Backbone as a ProteinNet text record, in pm:
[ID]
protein_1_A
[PRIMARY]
XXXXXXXXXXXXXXXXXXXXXXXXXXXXXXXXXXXXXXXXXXXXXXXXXXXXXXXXXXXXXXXXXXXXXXXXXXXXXXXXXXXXXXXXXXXXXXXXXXXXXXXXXXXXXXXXXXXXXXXXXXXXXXXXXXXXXXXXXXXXXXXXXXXXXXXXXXXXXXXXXXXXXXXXXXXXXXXXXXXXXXXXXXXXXXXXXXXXXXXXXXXXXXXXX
[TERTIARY]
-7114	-7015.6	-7065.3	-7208.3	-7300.4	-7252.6	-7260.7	-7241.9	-7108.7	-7015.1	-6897.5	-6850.5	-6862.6	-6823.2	-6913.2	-7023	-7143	-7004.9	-6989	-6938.2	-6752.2	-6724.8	-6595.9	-6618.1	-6713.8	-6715.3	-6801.1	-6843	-6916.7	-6737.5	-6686.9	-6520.9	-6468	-6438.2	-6348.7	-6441.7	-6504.8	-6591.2	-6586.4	-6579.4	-6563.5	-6396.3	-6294.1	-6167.2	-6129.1	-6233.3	-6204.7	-6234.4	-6331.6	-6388.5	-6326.9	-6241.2	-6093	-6007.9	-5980.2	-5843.5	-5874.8	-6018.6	-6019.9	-5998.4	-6038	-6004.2	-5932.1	-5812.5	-5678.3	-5610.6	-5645.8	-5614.6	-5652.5	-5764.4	-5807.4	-5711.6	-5723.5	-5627.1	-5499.1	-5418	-5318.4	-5283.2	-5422.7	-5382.9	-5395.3	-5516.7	-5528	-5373.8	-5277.6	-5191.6	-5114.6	-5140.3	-5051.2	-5134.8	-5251.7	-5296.9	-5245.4	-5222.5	-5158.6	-5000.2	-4968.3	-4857.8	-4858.8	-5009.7	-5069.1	-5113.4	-5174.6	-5211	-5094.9	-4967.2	-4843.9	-4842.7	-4840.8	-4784.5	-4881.4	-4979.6	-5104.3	-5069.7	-4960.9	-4945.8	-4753.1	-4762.4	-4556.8	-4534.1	-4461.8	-4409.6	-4277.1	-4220.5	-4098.4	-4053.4	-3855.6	-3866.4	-3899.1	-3855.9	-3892.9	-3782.7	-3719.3	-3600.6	-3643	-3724.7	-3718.9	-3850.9	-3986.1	-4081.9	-3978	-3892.9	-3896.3	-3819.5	-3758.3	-3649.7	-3711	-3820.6	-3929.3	-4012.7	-4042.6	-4186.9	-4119.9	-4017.4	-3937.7	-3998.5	-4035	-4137.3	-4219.9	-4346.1	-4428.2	-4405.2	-4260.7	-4212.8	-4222	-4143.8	-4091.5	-4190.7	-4329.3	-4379.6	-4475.1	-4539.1	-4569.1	-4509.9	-4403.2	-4258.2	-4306.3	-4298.6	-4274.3	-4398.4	-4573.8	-4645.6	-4700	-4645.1	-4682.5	-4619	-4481.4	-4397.2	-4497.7	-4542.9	-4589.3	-4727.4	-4807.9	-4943.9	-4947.2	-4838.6	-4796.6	-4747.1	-4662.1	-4598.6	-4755.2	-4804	-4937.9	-5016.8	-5072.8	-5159.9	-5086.9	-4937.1	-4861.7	-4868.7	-4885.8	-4892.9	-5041	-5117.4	-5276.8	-5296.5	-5194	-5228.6	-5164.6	-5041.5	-4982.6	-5078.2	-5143.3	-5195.8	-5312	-5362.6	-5504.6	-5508.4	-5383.3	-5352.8	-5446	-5441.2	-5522	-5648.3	-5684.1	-5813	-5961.1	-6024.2	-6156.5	-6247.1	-6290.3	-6426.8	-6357.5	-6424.7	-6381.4	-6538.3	-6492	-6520.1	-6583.2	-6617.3	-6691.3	-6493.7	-6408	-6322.8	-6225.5	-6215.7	-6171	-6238.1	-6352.7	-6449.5	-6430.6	-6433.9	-6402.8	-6279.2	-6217.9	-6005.9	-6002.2	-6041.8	-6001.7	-6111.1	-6197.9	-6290.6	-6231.3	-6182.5	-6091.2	-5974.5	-5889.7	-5775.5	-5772.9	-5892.1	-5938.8	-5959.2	-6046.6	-6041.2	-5934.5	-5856.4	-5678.8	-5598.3	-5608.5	-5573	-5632.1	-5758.7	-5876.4	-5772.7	-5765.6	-5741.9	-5579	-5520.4	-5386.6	-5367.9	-5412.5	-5390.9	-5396.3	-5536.4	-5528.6	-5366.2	-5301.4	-5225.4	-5071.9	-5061	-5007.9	-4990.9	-5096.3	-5113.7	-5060.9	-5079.3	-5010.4	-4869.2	-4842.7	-4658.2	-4630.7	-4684	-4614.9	-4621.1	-4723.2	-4729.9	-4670.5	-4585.7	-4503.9	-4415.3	-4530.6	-4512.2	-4593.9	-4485.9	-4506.5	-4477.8	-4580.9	-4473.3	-4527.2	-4518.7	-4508.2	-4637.6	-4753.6	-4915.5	-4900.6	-4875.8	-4838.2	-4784.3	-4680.3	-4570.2	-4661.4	-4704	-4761.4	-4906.2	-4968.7	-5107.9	-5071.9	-4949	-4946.5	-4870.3	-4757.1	-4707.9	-4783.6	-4847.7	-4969.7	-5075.9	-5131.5	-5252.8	-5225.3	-5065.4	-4984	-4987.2	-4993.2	-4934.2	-5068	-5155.8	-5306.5	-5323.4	-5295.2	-5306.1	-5270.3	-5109.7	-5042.3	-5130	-5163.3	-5242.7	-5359.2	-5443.9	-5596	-5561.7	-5408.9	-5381.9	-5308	-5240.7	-5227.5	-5330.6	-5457.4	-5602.5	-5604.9	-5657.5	-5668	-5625.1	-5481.5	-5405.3	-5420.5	-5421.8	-5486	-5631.8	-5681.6	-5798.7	-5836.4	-5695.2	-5692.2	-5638.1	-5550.2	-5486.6	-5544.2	-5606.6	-5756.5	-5858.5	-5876.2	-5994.2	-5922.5	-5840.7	-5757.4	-5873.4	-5985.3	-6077	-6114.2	-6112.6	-6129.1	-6029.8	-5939.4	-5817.8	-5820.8	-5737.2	-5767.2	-5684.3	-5710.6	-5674.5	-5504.6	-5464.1	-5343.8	-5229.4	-5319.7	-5258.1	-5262.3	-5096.5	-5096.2	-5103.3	-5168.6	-5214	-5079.4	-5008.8	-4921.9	-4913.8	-4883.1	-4918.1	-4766.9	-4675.9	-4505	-4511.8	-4586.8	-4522.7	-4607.9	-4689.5	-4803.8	-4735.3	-4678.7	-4622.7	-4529.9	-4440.5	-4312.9	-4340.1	-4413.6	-4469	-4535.1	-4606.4	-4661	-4565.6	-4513.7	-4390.6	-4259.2	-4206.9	-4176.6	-4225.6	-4342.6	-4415.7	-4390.3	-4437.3	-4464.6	-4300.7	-4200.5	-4077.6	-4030.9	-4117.5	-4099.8	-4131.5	-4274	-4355.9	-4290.7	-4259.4	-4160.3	-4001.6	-3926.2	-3835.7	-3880.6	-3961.1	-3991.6	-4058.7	-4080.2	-4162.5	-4089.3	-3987.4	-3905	-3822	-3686.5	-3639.9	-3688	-3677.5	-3745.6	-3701.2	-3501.2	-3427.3	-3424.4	-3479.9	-3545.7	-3597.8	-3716	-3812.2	-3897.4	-3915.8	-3986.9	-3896.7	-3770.8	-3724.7	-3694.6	-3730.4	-3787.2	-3836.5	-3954.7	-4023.7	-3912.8	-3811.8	-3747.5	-3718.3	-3748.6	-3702.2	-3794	-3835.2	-3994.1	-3888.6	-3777.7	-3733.3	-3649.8	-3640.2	-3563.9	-3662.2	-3813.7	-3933.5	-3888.1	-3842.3	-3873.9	-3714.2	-3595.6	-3505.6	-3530.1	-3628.5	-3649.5	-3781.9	-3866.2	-3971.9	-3867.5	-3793.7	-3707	-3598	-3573.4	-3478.6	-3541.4	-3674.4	-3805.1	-3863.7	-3921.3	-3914.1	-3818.2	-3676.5	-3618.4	-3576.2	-3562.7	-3575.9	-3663.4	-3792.9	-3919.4	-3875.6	-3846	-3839	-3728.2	-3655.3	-3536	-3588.8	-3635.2	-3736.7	-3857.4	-3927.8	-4018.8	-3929.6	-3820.4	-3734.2	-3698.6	-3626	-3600.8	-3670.8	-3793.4	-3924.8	-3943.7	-3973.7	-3958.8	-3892.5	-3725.7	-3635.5	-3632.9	-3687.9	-3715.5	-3809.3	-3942.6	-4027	-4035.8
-5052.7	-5019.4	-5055.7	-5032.4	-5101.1	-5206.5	-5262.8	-5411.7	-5498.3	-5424.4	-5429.3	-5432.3	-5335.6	-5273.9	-5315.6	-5395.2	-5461.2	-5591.6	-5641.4	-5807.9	-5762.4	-5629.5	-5656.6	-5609.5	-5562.4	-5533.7	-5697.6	-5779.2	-5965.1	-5984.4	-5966.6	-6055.1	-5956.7	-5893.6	-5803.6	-5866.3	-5841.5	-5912.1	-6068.7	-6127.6	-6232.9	-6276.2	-6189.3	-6221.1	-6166.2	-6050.8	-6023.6	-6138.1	-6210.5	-6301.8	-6450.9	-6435.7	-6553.9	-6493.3	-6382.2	-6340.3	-6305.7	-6318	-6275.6	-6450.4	-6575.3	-6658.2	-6697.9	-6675.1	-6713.1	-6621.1	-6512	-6421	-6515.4	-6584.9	-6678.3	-6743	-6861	-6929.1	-6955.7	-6813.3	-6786.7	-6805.5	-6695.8	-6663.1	-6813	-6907.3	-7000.5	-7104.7	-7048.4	-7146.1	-7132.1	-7039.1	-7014.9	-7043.8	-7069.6	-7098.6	-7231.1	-7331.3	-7430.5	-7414.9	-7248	-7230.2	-7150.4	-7099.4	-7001.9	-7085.3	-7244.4	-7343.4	-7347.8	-7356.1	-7431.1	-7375.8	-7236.1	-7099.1	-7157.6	-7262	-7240.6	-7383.4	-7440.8	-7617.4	-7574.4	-7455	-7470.5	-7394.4	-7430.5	-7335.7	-7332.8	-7372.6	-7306.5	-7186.2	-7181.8	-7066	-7056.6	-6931.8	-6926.1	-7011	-6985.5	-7132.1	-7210	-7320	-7424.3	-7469.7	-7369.3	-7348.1	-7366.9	-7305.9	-7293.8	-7418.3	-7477.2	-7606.4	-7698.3	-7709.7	-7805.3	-7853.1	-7772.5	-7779	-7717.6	-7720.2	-7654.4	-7745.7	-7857.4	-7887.9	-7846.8	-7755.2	-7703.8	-7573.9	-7531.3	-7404.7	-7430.9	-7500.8	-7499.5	-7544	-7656.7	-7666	-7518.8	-7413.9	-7294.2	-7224.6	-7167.9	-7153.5	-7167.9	-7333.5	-7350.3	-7352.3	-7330.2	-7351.3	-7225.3	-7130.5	-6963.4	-6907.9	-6954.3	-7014.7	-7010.8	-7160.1	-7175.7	-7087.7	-7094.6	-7022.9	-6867.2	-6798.1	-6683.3	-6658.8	-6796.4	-6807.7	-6884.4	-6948.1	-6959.9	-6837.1	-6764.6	-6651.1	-6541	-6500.5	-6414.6	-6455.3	-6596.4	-6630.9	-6607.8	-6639.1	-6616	-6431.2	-6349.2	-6214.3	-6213.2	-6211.7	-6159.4	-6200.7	-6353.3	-6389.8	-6326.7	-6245.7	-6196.4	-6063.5	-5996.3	-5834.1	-5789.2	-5832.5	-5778	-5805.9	-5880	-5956.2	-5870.1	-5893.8	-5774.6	-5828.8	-6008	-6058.7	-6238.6	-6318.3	-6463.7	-6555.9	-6671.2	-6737.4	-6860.1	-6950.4	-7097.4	-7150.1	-7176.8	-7208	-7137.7	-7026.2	-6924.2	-6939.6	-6908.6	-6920.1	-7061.6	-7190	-7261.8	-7323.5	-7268.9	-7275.8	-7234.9	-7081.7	-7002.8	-7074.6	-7125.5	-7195.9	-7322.9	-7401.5	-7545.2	-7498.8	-7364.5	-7334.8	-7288.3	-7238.1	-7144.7	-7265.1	-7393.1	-7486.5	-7546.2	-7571.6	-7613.4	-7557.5	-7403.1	-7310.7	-7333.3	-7388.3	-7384.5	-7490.6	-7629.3	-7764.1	-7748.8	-7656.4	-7683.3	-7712.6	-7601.9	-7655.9	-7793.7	-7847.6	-7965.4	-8105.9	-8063.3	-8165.9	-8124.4	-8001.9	-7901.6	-7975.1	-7989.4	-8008.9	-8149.1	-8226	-8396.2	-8360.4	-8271.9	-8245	-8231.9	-8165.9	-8111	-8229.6	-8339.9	-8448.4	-8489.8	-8595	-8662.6	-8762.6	-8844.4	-9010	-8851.4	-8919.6	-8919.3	-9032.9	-9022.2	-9116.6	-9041.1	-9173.9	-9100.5	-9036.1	-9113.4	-9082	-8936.4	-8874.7	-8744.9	-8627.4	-8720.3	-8635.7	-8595.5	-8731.4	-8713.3	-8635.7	-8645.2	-8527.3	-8375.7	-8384.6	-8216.6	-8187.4	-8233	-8161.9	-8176.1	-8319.6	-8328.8	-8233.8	-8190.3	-8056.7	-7932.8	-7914	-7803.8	-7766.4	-7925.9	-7914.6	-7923.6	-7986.7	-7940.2	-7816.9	-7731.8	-7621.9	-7543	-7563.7	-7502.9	-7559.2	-7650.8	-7707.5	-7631.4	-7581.3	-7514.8	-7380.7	-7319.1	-7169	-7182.6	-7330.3	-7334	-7354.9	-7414.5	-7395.2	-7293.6	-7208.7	-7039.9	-7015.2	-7009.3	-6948	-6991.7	-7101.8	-7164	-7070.9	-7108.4	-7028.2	-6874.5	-6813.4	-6641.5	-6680.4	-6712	-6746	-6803.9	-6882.5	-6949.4	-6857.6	-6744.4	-6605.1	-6478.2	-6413.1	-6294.3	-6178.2	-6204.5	-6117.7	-6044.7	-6164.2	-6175.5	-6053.9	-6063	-5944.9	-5798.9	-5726.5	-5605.8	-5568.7	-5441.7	-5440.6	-5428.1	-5512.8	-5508.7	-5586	-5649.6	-5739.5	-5866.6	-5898.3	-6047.5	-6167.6	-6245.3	-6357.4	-6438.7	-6498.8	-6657.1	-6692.9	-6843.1	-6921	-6995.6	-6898.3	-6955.7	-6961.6	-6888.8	-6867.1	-6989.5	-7011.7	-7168.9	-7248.5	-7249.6	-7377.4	-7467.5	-7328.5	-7333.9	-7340.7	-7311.2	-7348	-7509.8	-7548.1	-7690.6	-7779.5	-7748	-7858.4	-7910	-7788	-7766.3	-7856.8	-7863.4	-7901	-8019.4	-8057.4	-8264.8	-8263	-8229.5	-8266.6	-8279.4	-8185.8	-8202.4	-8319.6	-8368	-8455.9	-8570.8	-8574	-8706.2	-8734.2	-8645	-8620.9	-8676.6	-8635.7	-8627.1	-8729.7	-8836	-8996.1	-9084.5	-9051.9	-9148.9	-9119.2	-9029.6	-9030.9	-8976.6	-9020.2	-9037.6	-8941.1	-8960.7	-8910.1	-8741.8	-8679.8	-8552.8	-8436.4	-8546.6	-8532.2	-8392.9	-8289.4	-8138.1	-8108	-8085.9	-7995.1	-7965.9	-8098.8	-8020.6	-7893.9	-7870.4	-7768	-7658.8	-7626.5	-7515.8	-7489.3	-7588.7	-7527.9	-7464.7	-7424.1	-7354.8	-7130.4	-7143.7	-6997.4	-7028	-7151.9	-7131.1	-7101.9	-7071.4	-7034	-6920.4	-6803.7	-6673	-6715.2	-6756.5	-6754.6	-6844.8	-6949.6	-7065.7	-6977	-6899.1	-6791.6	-6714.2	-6664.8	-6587.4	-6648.6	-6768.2	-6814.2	-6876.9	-6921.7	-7001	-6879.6	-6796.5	-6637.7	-6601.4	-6587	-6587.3	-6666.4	-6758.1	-6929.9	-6900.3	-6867.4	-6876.5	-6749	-6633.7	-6491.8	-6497.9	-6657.9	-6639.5	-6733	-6859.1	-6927	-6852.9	-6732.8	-6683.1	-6597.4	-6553.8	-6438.5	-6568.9	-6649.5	-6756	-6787.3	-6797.5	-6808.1	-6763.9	-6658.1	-6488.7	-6539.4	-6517.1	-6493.1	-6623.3	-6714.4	-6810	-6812.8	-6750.7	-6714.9	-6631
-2331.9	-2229.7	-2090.2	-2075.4	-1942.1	-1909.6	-2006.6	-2010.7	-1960.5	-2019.8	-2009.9	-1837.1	-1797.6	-1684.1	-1593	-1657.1	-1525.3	-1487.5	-1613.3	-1603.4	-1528.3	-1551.7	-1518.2	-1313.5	-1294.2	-1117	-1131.2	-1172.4	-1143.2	-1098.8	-1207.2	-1185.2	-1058.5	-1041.3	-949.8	-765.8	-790.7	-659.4	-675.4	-746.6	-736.5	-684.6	-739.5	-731.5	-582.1	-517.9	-379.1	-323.9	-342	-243.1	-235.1	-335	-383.8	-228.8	-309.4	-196.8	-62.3	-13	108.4	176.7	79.4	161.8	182.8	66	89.9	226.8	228.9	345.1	472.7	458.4	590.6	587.8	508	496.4	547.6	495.4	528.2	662	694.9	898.1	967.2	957.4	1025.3	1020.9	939	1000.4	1062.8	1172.7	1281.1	1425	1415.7	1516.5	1581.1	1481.6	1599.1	1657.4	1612.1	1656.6	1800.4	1809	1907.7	2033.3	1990.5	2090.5	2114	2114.9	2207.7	2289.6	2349.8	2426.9	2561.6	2485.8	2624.8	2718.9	2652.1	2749.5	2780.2	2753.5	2748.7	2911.6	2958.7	3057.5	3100.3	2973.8	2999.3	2909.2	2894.7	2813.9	2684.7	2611.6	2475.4	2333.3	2444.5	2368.7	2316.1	2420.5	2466.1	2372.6	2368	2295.6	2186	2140.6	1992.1	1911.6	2005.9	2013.1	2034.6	2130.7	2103	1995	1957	1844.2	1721.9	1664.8	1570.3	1426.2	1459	1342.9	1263.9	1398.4	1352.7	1291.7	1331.5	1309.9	1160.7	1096.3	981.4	906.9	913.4	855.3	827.7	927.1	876.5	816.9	832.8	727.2	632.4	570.8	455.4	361.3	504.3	413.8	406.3	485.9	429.2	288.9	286.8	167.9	25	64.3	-57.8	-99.4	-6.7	-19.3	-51.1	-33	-94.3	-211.3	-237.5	-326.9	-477.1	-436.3	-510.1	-570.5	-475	-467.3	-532	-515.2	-601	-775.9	-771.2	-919.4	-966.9	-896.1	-919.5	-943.5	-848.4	-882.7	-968.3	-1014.1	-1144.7	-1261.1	-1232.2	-1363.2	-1413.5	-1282.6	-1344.1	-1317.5	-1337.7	-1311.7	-1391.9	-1557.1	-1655.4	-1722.5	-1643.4	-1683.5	-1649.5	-1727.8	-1650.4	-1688.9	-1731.5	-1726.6	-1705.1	-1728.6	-1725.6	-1797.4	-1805	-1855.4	-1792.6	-1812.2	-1745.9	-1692.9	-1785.8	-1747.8	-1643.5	-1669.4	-1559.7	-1418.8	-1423.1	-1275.2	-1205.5	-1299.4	-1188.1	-1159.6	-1290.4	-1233.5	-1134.1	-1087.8	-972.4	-898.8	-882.9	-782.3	-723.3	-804.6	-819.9	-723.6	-779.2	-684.2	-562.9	-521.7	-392.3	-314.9	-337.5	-264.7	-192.7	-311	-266.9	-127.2	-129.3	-88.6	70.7	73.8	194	240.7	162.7	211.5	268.4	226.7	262.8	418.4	526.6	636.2	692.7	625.2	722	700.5	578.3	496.5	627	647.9	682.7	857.3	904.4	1038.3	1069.4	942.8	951.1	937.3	885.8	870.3	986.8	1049.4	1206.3	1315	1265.3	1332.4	1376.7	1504.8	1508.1	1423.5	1407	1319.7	1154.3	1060.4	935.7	864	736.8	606.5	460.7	376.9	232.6	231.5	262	234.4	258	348.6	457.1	319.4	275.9	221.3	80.5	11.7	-91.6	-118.1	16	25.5	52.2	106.4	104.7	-3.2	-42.6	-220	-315.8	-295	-397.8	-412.6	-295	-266.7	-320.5	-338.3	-360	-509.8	-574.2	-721.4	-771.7	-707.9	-777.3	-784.9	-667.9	-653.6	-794.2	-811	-940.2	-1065.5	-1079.4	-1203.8	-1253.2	-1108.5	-1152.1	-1215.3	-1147.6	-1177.6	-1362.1	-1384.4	-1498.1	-1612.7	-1554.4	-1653.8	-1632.2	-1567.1	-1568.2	-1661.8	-1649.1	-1757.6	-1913	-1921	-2053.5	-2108	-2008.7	-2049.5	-2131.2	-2025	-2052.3	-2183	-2213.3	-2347.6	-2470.8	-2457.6	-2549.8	-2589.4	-2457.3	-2508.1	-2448.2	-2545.2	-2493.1	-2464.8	-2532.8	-2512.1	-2359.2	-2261.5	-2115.6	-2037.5	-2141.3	-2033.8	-2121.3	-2079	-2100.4	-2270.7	-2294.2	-2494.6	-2472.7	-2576.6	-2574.8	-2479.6	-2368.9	-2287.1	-2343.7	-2332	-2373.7	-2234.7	-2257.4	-2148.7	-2174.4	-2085.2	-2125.1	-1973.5	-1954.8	-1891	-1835.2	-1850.7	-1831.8	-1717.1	-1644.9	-1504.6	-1421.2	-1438.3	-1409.5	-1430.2	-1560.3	-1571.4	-1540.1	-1525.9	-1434.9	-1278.9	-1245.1	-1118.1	-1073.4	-1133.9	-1189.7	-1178.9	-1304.9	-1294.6	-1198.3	-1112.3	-1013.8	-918.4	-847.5	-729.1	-820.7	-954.3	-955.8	-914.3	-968.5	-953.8	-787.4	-749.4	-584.3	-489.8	-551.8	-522.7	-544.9	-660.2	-714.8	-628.7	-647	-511.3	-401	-318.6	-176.4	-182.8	-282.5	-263.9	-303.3	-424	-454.4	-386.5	-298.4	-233.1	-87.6	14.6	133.6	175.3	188.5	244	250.2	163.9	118.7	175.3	253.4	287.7	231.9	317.4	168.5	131.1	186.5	129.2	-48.7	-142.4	-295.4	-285.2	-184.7	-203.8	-224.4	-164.4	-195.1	-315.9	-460.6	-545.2	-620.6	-531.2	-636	-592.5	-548.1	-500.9	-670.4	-710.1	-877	-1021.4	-917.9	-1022.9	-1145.3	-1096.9	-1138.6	-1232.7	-1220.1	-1299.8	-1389.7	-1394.5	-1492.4	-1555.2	-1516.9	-1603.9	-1704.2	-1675.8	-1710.9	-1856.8	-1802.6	-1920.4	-2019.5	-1972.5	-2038.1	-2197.4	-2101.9	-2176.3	-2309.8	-2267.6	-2332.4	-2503.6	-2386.1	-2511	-2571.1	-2535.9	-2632.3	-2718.9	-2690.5	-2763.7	-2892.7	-2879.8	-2950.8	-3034.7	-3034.7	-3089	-3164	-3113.3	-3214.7	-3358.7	-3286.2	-3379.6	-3476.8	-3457.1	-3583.1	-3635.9	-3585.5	-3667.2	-3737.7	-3743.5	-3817.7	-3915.2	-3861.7	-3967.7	-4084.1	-4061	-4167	-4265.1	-4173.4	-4283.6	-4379
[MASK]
+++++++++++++++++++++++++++++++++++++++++++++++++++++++++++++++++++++++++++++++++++++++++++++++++++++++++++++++++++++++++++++++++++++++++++++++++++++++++++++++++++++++++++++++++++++++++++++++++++++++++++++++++

């Protein structure tokens, strides 16, 4: 039981020290919203009608980086040790998470193009990819999570696939530009019907065998 409870406070400190950087993370992307206030002198309008770029690119990338990290907590609500694959999924994804600003800061840029477009959805969907090994992982050794908790990986995946579809959007059509990203707010109803499908698919299963 020593043992046990040594390796599950290794993981729990390890998973603070995930989320305290995403917490960085998070905050640093408002600072280049904090540099404008210091070259502007006019009103607050005018600030906001001006630079409404940068507006929306924090927007959309607090958006996603919440929207990441909410999937990373749900996925490891029940988990209480990890694995070689676990440690550097969540190591692989914490990086992502670091890199987003700088992809972030070319959005707000003036002059954009695809390279632009394709490093920040791309950074995004790596992002979703490392949280979908995770999840593979928990699922491969249920042992890792707690008794009676089932591990699945719907909600990664559906997330994943999402962002390439975004990526693909927002490169093959120009005209676009992020806005794919919004369809990652059709995550939780495509978890949901995904779920389902599968629950009706195992019952026929059943009922055949």
């Amino acid at each position: 039981m020593a043992e046990i409870a040594e390796r599950t406070r290794y993981f729990e400190r390890y998973v603070t020290f995930i989320d305290a950087i995403v917490a960085i993370a998070i905050t640093l992307l408002v600072l280049p919203l904090v540099e404008l206030t210091s070259d502007h002198h006019g009103t607050t309008s005018e600030l906001l009608r001006d630079h409404a770029a940068q507006f929306y690119s924090f927007a959309l990338s607090f958006l996603v980086i919440f929207r990441l990290w909410w999937s990373q907590h749900r996925l490891l609500r029940f988990v209480v040790d990890a694995d070689k694959v676990v440690v550097r999924g969540l190591g692989l994804w914490v990086m992502t998470i670091v890199f987003l600003p700088f992809p972030t800061a070319l959005v707000a840029a003036p002059s954009q193009d695809l390279g632009t477009r394709a490093l920040y959805i791309g950074t995004m969907a790596a992002s979703a990819a490392c949280l979908a090994v995770v999840a593979w992982g928990l699922v491969r050794n249920p042992s890792l999570s707690e008794e009676n908790a089932k591990p699945h990986f719907t909600a990664e995946i559906v997330t994943f696939l999402i962002m390439v579809v975004a990526l693909l959007v927002s490169v093959l059509v120009p005209v676009t530009s992020y806005f794919p990203l919004f369809l990652l707010l059709l995550s939780t109803p495509i978890e949901k019907l995904w779920n389902r499908v599968a629950a009706k698919w195992s019952r026929g299963e059943g009922e055949m065998s």
